[in-house]
Amino acid sequence: MKLKAIKDFFLNRQMGIVLFVLIFIELLFRWGLYTPYLKRNSYAANINLVTNQVTLAKKDLEPDVLILGTSIAFEGISLRLLNEELKSKNTKVQSIAVRASELVVQHAVLKKYLESFPKVKVLVHIIEPGMAWVDKDELTEPTLSMLSEVDPIQSFRYIKDFEYKPIGSDYLFLALKTVAYRKDISDFIVNPQDRLKALARKKPEEDAYPFVYENPQLESIEGYGLQGLEDCISRLPGENRIPENSNPDHKRMVYETCVVSFSIPRDPSKTDRTERYFRRLKKNYTLLQDRNIKIINVFAPYSNLLRAYSPKERMQVWREGLQEALGDKQVLDAIDMQDSLGSGDNGQYCYDMIHLNKKGMELFTKRLAEELGKKF
């Protein structure tokens, strides 16, 4: 009786129409029909921006060097300026750094796009000291969104290989675009005018071509006179004052990055998280080494208020972990540029606790070019 009821349910004409419509919509999403209308600066839109722009620009820029990383690299390096500085070395640099990208996302990007750049001989991996201590084994929405855009089918294997603990809804997110896009579509339906206006505006990446993006942010944390993370977290929410070189959105970002930075464990010792992080990193580095690509690690600068989070004990864990990830195929080649914006108050160069502003980007890029120039 139950089997007959189930059979009748699926053979029902109305049910058939509903299933046909859902499958048709899913196929349209798979073909990329909705991709150009994704909300700007959403995780899905961000990774599409990088992968699409880099591949489109290949005809005008065939890189010898790739930059990999998160928003630290995305916001902190001017590819235009870096290429100008390295022109005398006959070196061309492009970036596949993606905001908020965990190592599994970086792996998916490398796996899918690395073969498109056969001339690449060096990869510069931009890292920040706290990353290994906040490594996760649960899948977050940003990670799922980006994996869904790059390669949802292969991502089923990636999340297993990278030691995640997925739940049923994670698999649905990767399997169905209608699930992955549900919040984005909901936002479009609620605010269609705002979305269309945003799409009509000129995008910053149009000026950056053949590169992906160049940080335009002029705001800095200098005017807030912060004495530390505790001061930031306790004072900013209740303080109405906004300095001249800031605005409400910037103030919110300063506060949010204070909270994120405060969550980094103070203890610099090895943990299960750090060991898992370097095991994951090894998968990425093996992928590069199999193509005879040399890896250069760069520790990026950030607000000096976080400098206490990078004691020599933490950096020793990094050196050991990076060498383990590299294995016996390469000797560690690391550049510590945490103090490249000065070891004192560097607030004028920082957009928030973690990211640089335009002024900081330009200074860091020039100093990075000097360091890389010595190696090239």
Short mmCIF file of C-alpha atoms in Angstrom, two decimals, residues 187-311:
data_model
loop_
_atom_site.label_atom_id
_atom_site.label_comp_id
_atom_site.label_asym_id
_atom_site.label_seq_id
_atom_site.Cartn_x
_atom_site.Cartn_y
_atom_site.Cartn_z
CA ASP A 187 18.12 38.78 -1.56
CA PHE A 188 17.61 39.53 -5.26
CA ILE A 189 13.83 39.07 -4.94
CA VAL A 190 13.61 41.26 -1.83
CA ASN A 191 15.87 44.06 -3.17
CA PRO A 192 15.90 43.84 -6.99
CA GLN A 193 16.53 47.58 -7.44
CA ASP A 194 19.62 47.59 -5.22
CA ARG A 195 21.03 44.53 -7.00
CA LEU A 196 20.47 46.00 -10.47
CA LYS A 197 21.99 49.33 -9.43
CA ALA A 198 25.07 47.53 -8.08
CA LEU A 199 25.40 45.55 -11.31
CA ALA A 200 25.11 48.72 -13.39
CA ARG A 201 27.92 50.52 -11.55
CA LYS A 202 31.43 50.34 -12.92
CA LYS A 203 33.39 47.64 -11.12
CA PRO A 204 36.88 48.28 -9.67
CA GLU A 205 38.26 45.25 -11.52
CA GLU A 206 37.51 46.94 -14.84
CA ASP A 207 40.22 49.48 -14.03
CA ALA A 208 42.58 46.78 -12.75
CA TYR A 209 42.64 44.65 -15.94
CA PRO A 210 44.64 42.55 -16.82
CA PHE A 211 44.83 42.01 -13.07
CA VAL A 212 41.95 41.02 -10.84
CA TYR A 213 41.68 43.94 -8.45
CA GLU A 214 43.49 46.83 -6.81
CA ASN A 215 42.66 47.97 -3.30
CA PRO A 216 41.07 51.47 -3.42
CA GLN A 217 40.52 51.84 0.36
CA LEU A 218 41.86 55.12 1.77
CA GLU A 219 40.52 54.68 5.32
CA SER A 220 42.88 53.74 8.16
CA ILE A 221 42.68 52.75 11.82
CA GLU A 222 45.10 55.51 12.77
CA GLY A 223 42.44 57.96 13.93
CA TYR A 224 40.87 55.58 16.44
CA GLY A 225 43.92 55.61 18.71
CA LEU A 226 43.47 51.96 19.67
CA GLN A 227 45.65 50.59 22.44
CA GLY A 228 44.98 46.91 21.76
CA LEU A 229 42.29 44.38 20.89
CA GLU A 230 40.60 44.62 24.29
CA ASP A 231 40.40 48.41 23.91
CA CYS A 232 38.95 48.02 20.41
CA ILE A 233 36.30 45.51 21.46
CA SER A 234 35.21 47.42 24.57
CA ARG A 235 35.31 50.94 23.17
CA LEU A 236 34.25 50.93 19.51
CA PRO A 237 30.64 49.66 19.80
CA GLY A 238 29.66 52.42 22.25
CA GLU A 239 31.72 55.21 20.75
CA ASN A 240 29.83 57.53 18.39
CA ARG A 241 32.94 59.40 17.24
CA ILE A 242 34.14 58.54 13.74
CA PRO A 243 37.55 59.96 12.75
CA GLU A 244 38.03 62.01 9.61
CA ASN A 245 39.69 59.14 7.76
CA SER A 246 36.89 56.66 8.49
CA ASN A 247 33.16 56.02 8.00
CA PRO A 248 30.49 53.76 9.59
CA ASP A 249 31.21 50.78 7.30
CA HIS A 250 34.93 51.07 7.98
CA LYS A 251 34.36 51.33 11.72
CA ARG A 252 32.29 48.13 11.59
CA MET A 253 35.12 46.32 9.77
CA VAL A 254 37.67 47.51 12.32
CA TYR A 255 35.52 46.14 15.14
CA GLU A 256 34.79 42.83 13.37
CA THR A 257 38.47 42.18 12.67
CA CYS A 258 39.25 42.96 16.31
CA VAL A 259 36.79 40.25 17.35
CA VAL A 260 38.22 37.77 14.82
CA SER A 261 41.79 38.52 15.88
CA PHE A 262 40.89 38.17 19.57
CA SER A 263 39.67 34.60 18.89
CA ILE A 264 43.17 33.44 17.87
CA PRO A 265 44.60 31.27 20.69
CA ARG A 266 47.36 33.00 22.65
CA ASP A 267 49.29 29.78 23.23
CA PRO A 268 51.78 29.42 20.33
CA SER A 269 52.34 25.68 20.91
CA LYS A 270 51.50 22.98 18.37
CA THR A 271 47.92 21.70 18.49
CA ASP A 272 45.77 19.18 16.63
CA ARG A 273 44.57 22.12 14.51
CA THR A 274 48.07 23.17 13.49
CA GLU A 275 49.06 19.63 12.60
CA ARG A 276 45.93 19.23 10.47
CA TYR A 277 46.59 22.59 8.82
CA PHE A 278 50.07 21.53 7.69
CA ARG A 279 48.78 18.14 6.48
CA ARG A 280 46.28 20.03 4.33
CA LEU A 281 48.98 22.42 3.17
CA LYS A 282 51.13 19.48 2.07
CA LYS A 283 48.41 18.44 -0.40
CA ASN A 284 48.59 21.86 -2.05
CA TYR A 285 52.36 21.96 -2.09
CA THR A 286 52.60 18.45 -3.55
CA LEU A 287 50.31 19.58 -6.37
CA LEU A 288 52.74 22.41 -7.13
CA GLN A 289 55.89 20.35 -6.73
CA ASP A 290 54.55 17.74 -9.16
CA ARG A 291 54.71 20.54 -11.75
CA ASN A 292 58.22 21.65 -10.68
CA ILE A 293 56.88 24.91 -9.26
CA LYS A 294 59.03 26.49 -6.53
CA ILE A 295 57.16 27.74 -3.45
CA ILE A 296 58.07 30.95 -1.64
CA ASN A 297 56.29 31.63 1.66
CA VAL A 298 55.69 35.25 2.65
CA PHE A 299 54.42 36.33 6.08
CA ALA A 300 52.42 39.46 5.39
CA PRO A 301 52.24 42.67 7.48
CA TYR A 302 49.15 43.74 9.43
CA SER A 303 48.33 46.04 12.34
CA ASN A 304 51.15 46.26 14.88
CA LEU A 305 48.45 45.73 17.54
CA LEU A 306 48.54 42.04 16.56
CA ARG A 307 52.31 41.70 16.62
CA ALA A 308 52.25 40.19 20.10
CA TYR A 309 50.37 37.25 18.57
CA SER A 310 53.46 36.22 16.59
CA PRO A 311 56.14 35.39 19.17
#
